[in-house]
XYZ file of C-alpha atoms in Angstrom:
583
model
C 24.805 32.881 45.915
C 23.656 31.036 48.818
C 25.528 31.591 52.497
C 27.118 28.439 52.372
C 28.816 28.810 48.699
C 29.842 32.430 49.855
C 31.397 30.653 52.792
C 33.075 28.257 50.607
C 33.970 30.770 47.933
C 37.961 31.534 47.562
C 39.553 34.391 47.992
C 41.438 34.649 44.969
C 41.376 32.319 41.922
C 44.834 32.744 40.084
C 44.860 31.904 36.285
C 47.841 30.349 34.443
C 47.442 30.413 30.778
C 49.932 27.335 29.735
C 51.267 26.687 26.696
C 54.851 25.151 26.050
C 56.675 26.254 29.166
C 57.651 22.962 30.793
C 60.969 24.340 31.927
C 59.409 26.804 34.115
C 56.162 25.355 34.763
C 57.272 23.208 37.920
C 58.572 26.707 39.510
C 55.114 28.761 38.892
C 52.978 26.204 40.412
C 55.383 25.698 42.948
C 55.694 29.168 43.686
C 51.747 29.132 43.578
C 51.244 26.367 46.451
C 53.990 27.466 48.847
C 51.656 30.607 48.789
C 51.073 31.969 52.907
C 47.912 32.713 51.863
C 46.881 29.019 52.237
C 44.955 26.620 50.200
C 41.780 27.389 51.960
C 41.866 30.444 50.157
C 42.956 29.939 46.899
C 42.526 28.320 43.953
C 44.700 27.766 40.602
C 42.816 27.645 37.321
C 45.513 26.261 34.639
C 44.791 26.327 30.990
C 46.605 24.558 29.014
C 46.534 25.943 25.713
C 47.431 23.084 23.420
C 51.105 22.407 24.912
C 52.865 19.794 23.128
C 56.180 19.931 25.489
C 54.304 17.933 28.113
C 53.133 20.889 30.361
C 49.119 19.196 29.423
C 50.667 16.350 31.775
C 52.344 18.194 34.105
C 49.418 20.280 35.135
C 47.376 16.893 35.323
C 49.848 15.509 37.801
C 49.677 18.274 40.085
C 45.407 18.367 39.715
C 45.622 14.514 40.899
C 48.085 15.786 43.935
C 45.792 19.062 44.808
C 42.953 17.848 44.134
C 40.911 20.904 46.583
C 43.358 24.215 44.832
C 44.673 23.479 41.278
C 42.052 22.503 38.269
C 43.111 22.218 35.154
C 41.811 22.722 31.717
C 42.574 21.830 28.046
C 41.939 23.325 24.792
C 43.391 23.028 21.306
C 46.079 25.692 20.649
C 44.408 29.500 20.068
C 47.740 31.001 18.867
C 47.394 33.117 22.295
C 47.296 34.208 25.208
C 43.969 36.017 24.811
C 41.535 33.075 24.436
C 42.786 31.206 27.636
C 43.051 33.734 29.941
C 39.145 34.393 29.282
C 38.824 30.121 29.873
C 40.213 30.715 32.862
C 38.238 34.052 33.571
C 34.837 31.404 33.100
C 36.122 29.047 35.349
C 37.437 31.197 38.282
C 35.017 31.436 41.726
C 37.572 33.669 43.868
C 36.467 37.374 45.144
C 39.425 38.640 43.357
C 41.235 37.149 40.193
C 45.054 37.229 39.310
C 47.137 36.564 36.308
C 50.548 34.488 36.409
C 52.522 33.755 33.371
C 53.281 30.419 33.447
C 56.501 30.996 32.896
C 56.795 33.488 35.605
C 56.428 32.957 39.663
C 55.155 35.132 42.561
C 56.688 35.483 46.473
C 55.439 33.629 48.827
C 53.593 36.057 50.680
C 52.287 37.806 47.346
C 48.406 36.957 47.257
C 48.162 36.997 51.323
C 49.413 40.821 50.840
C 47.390 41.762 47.951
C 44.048 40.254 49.049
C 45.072 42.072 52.504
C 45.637 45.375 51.054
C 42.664 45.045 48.450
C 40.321 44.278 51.504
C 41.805 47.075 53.776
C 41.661 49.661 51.032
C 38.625 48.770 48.828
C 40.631 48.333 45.751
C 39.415 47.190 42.259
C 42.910 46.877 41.361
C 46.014 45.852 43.178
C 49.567 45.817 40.917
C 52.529 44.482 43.398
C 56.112 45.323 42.953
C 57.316 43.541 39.842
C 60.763 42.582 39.171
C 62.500 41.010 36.227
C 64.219 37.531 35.894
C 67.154 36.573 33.582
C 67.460 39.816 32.309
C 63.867 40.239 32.257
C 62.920 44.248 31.674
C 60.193 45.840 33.627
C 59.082 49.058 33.861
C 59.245 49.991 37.851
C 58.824 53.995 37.780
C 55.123 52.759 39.528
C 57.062 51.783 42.357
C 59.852 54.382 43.071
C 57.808 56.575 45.251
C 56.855 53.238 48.212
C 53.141 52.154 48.407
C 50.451 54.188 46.947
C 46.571 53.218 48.373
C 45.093 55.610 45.657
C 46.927 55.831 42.191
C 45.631 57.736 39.161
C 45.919 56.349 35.476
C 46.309 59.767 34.352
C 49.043 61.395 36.598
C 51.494 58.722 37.501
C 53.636 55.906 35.914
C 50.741 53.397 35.465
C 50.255 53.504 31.687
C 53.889 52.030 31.543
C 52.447 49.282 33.695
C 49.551 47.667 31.736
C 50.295 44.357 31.871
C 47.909 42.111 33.695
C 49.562 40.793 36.385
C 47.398 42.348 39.279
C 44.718 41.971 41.516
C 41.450 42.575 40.272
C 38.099 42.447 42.189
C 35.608 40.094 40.826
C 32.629 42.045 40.937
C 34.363 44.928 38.931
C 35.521 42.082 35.863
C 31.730 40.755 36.154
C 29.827 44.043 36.080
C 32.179 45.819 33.476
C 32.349 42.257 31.585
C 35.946 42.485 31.010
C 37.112 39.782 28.654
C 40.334 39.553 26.902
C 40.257 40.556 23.048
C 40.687 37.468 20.692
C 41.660 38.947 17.768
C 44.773 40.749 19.094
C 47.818 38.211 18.857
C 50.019 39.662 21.210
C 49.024 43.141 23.884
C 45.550 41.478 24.469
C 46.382 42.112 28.160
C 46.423 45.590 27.861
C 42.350 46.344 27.088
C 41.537 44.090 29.873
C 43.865 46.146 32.691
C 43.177 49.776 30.845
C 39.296 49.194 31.388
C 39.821 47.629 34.526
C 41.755 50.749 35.232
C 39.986 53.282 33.972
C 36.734 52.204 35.583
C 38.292 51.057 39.196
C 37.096 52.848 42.468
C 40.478 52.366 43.614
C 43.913 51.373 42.616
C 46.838 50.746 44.882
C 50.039 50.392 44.221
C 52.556 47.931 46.931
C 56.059 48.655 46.441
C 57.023 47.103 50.453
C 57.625 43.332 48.400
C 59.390 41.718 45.567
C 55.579 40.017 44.665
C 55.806 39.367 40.828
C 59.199 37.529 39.438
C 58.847 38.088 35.583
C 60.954 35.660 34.036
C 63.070 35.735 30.662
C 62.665 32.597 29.007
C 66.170 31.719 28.249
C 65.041 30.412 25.108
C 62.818 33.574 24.166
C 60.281 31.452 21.996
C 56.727 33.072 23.916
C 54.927 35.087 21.626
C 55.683 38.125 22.554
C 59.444 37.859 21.816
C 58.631 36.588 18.450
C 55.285 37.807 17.222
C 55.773 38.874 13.732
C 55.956 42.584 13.019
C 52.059 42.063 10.986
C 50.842 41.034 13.847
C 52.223 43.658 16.129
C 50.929 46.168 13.966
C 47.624 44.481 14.101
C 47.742 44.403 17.517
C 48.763 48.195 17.657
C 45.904 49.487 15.818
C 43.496 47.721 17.493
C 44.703 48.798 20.887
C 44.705 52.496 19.515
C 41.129 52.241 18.751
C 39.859 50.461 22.045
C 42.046 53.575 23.711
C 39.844 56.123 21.496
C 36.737 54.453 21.928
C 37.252 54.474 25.696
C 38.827 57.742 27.086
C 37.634 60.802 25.171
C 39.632 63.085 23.359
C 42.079 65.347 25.552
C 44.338 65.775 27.913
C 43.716 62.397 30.123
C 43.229 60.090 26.640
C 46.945 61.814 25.771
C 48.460 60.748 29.254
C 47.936 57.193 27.994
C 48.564 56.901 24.642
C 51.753 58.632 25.634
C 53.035 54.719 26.745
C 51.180 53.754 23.708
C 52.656 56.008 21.095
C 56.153 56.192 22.656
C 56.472 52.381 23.486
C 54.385 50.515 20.938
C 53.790 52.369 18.185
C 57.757 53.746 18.162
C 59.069 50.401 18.626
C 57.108 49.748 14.826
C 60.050 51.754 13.510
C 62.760 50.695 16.032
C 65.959 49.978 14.687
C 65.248 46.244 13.315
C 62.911 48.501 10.892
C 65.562 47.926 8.512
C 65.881 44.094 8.958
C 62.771 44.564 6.899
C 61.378 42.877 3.430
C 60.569 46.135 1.526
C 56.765 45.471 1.520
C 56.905 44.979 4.944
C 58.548 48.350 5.442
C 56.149 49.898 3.372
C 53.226 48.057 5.407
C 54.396 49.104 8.824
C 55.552 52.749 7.655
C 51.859 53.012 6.408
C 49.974 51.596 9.317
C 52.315 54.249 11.926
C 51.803 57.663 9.555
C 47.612 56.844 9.857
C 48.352 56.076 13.810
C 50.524 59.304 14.380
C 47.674 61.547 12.436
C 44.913 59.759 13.958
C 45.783 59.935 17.123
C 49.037 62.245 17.761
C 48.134 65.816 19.019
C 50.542 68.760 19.375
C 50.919 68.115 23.205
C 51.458 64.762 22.698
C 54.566 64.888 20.550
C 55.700 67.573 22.683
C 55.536 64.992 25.710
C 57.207 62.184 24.072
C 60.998 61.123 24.390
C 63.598 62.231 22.198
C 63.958 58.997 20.463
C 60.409 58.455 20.163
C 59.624 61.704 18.809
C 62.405 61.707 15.914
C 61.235 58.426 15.195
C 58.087 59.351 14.366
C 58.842 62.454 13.323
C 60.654 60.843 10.316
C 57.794 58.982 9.318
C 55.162 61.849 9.180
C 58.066 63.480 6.641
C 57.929 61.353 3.917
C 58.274 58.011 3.044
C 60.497 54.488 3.814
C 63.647 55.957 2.649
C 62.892 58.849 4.923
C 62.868 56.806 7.712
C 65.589 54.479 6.705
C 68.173 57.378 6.753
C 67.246 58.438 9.944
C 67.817 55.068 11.502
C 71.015 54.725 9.097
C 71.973 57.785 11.261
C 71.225 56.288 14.430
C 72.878 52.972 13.350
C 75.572 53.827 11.583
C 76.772 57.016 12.332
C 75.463 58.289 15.921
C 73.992 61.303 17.253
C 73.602 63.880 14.822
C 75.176 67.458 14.607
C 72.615 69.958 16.508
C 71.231 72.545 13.597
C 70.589 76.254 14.982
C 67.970 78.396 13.878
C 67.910 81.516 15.668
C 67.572 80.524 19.285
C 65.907 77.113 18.342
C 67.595 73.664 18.177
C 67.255 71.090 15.963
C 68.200 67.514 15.660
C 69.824 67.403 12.451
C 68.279 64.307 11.132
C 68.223 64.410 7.464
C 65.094 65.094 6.244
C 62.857 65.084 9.490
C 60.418 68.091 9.638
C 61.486 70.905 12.117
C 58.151 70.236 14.442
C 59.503 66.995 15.378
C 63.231 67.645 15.439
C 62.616 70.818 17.499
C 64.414 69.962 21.064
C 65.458 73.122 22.106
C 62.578 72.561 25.188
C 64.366 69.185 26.578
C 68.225 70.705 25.407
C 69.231 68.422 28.554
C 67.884 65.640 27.420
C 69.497 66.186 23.937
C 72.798 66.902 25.484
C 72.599 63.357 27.329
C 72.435 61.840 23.713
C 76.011 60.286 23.853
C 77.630 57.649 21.811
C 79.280 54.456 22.977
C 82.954 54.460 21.232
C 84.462 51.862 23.452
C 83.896 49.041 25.843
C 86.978 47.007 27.611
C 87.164 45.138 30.735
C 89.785 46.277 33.067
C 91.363 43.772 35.364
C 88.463 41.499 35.083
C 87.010 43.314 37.453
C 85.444 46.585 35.988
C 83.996 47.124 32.571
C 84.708 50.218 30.976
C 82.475 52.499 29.161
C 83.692 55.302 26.770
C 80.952 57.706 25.279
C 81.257 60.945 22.976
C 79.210 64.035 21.920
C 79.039 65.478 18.846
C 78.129 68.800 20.093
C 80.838 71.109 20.483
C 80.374 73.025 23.540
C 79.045 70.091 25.541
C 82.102 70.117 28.201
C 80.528 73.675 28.402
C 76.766 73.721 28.658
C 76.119 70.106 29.903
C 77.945 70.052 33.244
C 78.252 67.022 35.223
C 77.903 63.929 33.702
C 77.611 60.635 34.799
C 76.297 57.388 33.389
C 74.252 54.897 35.093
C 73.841 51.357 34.295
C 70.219 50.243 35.900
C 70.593 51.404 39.227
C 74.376 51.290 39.158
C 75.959 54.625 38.992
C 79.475 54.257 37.126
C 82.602 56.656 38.044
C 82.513 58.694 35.110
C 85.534 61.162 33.956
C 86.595 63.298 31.553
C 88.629 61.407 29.099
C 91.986 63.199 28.838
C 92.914 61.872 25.215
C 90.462 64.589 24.419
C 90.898 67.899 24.936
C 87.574 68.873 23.808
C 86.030 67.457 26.768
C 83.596 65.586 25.209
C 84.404 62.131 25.804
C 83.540 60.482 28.988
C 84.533 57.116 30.580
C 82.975 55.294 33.358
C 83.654 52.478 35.174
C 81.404 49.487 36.444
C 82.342 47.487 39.267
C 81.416 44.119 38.178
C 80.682 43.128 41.593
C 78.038 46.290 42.348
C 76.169 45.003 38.645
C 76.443 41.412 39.727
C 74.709 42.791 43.190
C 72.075 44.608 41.670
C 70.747 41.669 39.587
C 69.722 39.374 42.527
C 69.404 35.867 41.922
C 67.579 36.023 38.763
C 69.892 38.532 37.021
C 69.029 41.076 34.921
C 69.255 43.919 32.154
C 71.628 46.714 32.789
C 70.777 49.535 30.132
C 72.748 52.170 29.930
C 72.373 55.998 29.788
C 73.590 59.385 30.456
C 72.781 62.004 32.961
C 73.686 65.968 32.577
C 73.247 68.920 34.842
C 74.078 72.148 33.536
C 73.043 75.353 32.366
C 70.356 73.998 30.502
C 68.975 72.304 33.668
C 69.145 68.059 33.932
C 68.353 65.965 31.803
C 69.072 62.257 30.723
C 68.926 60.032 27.705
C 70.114 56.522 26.542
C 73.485 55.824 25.669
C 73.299 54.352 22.374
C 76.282 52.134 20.598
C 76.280 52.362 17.015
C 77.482 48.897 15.332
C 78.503 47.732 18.410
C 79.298 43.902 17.651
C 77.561 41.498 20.000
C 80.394 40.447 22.424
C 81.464 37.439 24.020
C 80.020 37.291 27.586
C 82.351 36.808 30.749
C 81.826 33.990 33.650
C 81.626 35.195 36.886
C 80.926 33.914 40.146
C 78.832 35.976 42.904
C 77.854 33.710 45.516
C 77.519 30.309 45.203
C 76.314 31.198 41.163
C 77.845 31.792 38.129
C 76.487 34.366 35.856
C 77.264 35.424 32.579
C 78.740 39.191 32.042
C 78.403 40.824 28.304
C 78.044 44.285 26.709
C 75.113 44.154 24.203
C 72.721 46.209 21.933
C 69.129 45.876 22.394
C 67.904 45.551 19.251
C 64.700 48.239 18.849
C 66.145 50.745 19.984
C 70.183 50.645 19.991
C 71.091 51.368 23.565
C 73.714 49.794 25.211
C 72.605 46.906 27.915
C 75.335 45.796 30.338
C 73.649 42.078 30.907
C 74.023 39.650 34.030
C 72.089 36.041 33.413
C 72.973 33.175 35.783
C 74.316 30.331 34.138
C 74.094 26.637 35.328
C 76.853 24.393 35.180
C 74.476 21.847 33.299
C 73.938 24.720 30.321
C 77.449 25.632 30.457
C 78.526 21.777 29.488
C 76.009 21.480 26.846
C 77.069 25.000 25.098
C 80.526 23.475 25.168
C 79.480 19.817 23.880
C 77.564 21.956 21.065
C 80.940 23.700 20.426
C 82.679 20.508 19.805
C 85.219 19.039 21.588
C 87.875 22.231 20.270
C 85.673 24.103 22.654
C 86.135 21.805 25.595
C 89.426 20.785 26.534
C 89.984 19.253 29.663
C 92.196 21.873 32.255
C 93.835 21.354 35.273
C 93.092 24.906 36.410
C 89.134 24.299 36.336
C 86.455 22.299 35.075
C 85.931 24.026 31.497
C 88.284 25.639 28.885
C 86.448 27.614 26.444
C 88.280 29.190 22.769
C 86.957 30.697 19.827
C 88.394 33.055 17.630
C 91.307 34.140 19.416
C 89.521 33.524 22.825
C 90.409 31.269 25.188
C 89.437 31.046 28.867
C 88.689 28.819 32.120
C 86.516 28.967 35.211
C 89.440 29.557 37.369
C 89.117 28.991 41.176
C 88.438 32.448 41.822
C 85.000 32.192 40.129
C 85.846 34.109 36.797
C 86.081 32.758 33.426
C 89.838 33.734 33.002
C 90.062 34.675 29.168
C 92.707 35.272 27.133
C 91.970 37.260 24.242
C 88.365 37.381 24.574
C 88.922 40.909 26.222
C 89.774 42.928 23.017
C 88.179 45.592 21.804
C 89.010 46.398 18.405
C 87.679 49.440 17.123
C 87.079 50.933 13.645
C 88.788 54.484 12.855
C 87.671 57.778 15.192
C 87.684 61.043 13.982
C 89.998 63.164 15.839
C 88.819 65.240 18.473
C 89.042 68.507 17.425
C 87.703 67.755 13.585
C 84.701 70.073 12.795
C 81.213 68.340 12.602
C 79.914 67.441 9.353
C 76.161 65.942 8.387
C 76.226 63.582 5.488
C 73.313 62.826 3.650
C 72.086 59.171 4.111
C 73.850 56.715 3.055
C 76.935 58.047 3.136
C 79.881 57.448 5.840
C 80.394 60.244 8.491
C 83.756 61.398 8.950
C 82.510 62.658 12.447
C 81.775 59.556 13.898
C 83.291 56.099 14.483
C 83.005 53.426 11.955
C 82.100 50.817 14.233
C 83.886 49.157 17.548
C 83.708 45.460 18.180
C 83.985 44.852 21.920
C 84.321 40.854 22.912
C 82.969 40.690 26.331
């Protein structure tokens, strides 16, 4: 490289794989050229990936306009993001290289403060503060403890941060020849920022900055909301054997693949397992057992979470139907009765061998297991959370509780309709969740904390056949946002959800309604009904609903009934039946 093209030579290049995000597109490349950092200094590589929303001529438009910063490239479709990240990876020239989802956006001063702090440090590998959009879920243990100059892939929350949206220096990509794998459909990202990783002089962590804004897509049609479970599993195995082929066997190849295993390979058997075709089942079920005795030590299952850990645990035991029942437990019935043998606990999932089921090391943690038996609203302003244990001594041995959605800790109390003590309700100011999902909103889940004679512990509050609700209007600020009690999907726990709503989306969901939907008010611009629910934006900012409110739930055992533990299949006299909350 000659002096003058090392004068000449940007800082950082940023690459945007494209492909069918028109509705955010404008945003990231705004977001991109309103960067502090300055033109001078940056450049935007933008492959488009064979859009067919217009995003192509979008990015062409702003090439003509920025003629010096943002080049553009086209290829047909690659199914995705893999092949043009590494188009953009052969057309970068910056010192350092960074990822943006084109559907995402950074801060302004994002790349001036990682390029700072990459210089300043001598870091191979910057990750910023990342924080989620729209109900967008990120992990962000990485940043609880403030900025980090020298972070370890082995002892701190990084595996649960693999995604590639960081700094990386140049000269590390080029020498290690880091490319993204092709033949993974979705996680490709993940080889590229382990070896990256695992071969960096330096990592830092900056937690001063909101520098990443991951975004939701409101629509959830990118490929990693919709990959099909094949191609996950694809995708799993192949990560699993880059992992093996790059750390050697022990203790530091565990501290990763304990993400891996407890994230990925669990989420195989989540609980939309049994939305399953029965080949597919048996496909999956196969392709986890070989991962789990490939690659799953002793101290690695010891190390996992509770959830995980059963999960798995059910299918090293036998086969589909195995697993089925214990998810029909999770599902359908709620936490299990704890089985005793001698001074060792057990989850009593049916079936399950006693290795996996053995939690008498993390009792906390099991205590915390609780089950959601209610959600109301009350006075518009709070929602409501009721949760039970099965076990019988929890008012006992678990101590305080309390129950936390995100970073909001509810009021929780001892719910005097049961003298057992082991029913608990907390309540959620609206206001404190709607202030705790900044503009963007965000993803509330919920779960338990205990601190007793078995020491703390904490787990997620799961909500057996909780029906999805109807969400709530609310106004903080000058924006509306829409309030609901849901279920994520993989893995049961209940989500207390904020997503900002525009006026413009809230017409068309009307007009798509019909007009029954949509009758005109002289209270506020929009009436909303549907089965027994009616409501307005009222002047005060809050959809004001009649009916929609109800929360209808299924038969509970009585409180002081003994504990019983069906087979599968059956239906549980110990727990609820089901509660259908419309929020």
């Amino acid at each position: 490289m000659t002096a003058e093209e090392a004068t000449s030579r940007p800082d950082v290049s940023v690459v945007v794989p494209v492909y069918n995000t028109l509705r955010y597109l404008r945003q990231c490349l705004d977001s991109l050229l309103r960067q502090t950092i300055g033109p001078d200094r940056m450049e935007i590589v933008a492959v488009d990936d064979g859009s067919t929303d217009g995003s192509g001529r979008l990015l062409d438009r702003y090439a003509a306009r920025y003629p010096g910063t943002v080049r553009v490239a086209h290829q047909p479709n690659s199914g995705g993001p893999a092949a043009p990240c590494n188009r953009g990876l052969d057309l970068a020239t910056g010192r350092y290289v960074f990822f943006l989802g084109s559907d995402d956006r950074l801060g302004p001063e994002a790349l001036e403060r990682l390029v700072a702090a990459a210089d300043r440090y001598g870091s191979d590998v910057v990750l910023g503060k990342v924080v989620g959009v729209n109900g967008r879920h990120v992990f962000s243990d990485v940043f609880a403890y403030g900025n980090a100059v020298d972070v370890s892939l082995f002892d701190s929350a990084l595996p649960w941060s693999l995604a590639n949206t960081k700094l990386f220096r140049r000269d590390l990509v080029d020498r290690l020849g880091l490319r993204f794998p092709e033949d993974m459909p979705v996680l490709s990202d993940q080889p590229f920022t382990l070896a990256a990783c695992y071969h960096a002089r330096r990592i830092s962590v900056l937690a001063d900055y909101d520098y990443y804004h991951a975004v939701r897509r409101l629509d959830a049609r990118n490929i990693t909301y919709h990959s099909r479970v094949e191609q996950r599993l694809v995708s799993v195995e192949r990560l699993f054997a880059y992992v093996a082929e790059l750390i050697p066997a022990g203790e530091r190849r565990d501290a990763v693949l304990r993400r891996h295993v407890g994230l990925e390979l669990a989420n195989l058997v989540g609980d939309d397992f049994r939305h399953l075709d029965r080949a597919t089942q048996e496909l999956v079920h196969a392709g986890v057992a070989r991962l789990v005795r490939q690659h799953v030590t002793d101290g690695l299952r010891d190390r996992l979470g509770i959830e995980a850990r059963l999960r798995l645990g059910a299918v090293t035991a036998g086969g589909v139907d195995e697993l089925l029942a214990v998810i029909e437990q999770d599902t359908g019935r709620g936490v299990p009765a704890t089985v005793f043998a001698g001074d060792r606990w057990h989850a009593g999932y049916p079936g399950a061998p006693a290795d996996w089921t053995d939690v008498t090391d993390v009792r906390a943690d099991w205590l915390a297991r609780l089950d959601t038996v209610d959600v109301s609203w009350t006075d518009g302003h709070t929602l409501t959370v009721t949760a039970r244990s099965p076990y019988p001594r929890f008012a006992a041995e678990a101590g305080p509780v309390r129950l936390l959605a995100g970073p909001v800790v509810g009021a929780t109390r001892v719910d005097a309709g049961d003298p057992t003590g082991r029913t608990v309700r907390t309540e959620f100011p609206v206001d404190r969740l709607l202030a705790a999902s900044c503009a963007g909103g965000r993803r509330h889940p919920v779960r338990a904390e205990v601190d007793g004679g078995h020491g703390r512990g904490g787990a997620a509050v799961r909500a057996p056949r909780l029906a999805a609700g109807r969400p709530r209007l609310l106004r903080h600020g000058a924006r509306l946002y829409a309030v609901a009690a849901t279920v994520d999907a993989r893995n049961g726990q209940l989500v207390l959800s904020v997503v900002p709503v525009t006026v413009g989306q809230l017409v068309g969901r009307l007009r798509r309604r019909g007009p029954a939907a949509a009758q005109p008010s002289g209270h506020g611009p929009a009436q909303t009904s549907g089965r027994g629910a009616e409501g307005r934006l009222g002047r005060h900012g809050h959809l004001e609903v009649r009916g929609a409110a109800q929360v209808q739930p299924g038969p509970l055992r009585r409180a002081d009934q003994a504990h019983h533990h069906p087979g599968a299949g059956g239906t549980s006299p110990d727990q609820a039946r089901g509660v259908r909350v419309d929020v």
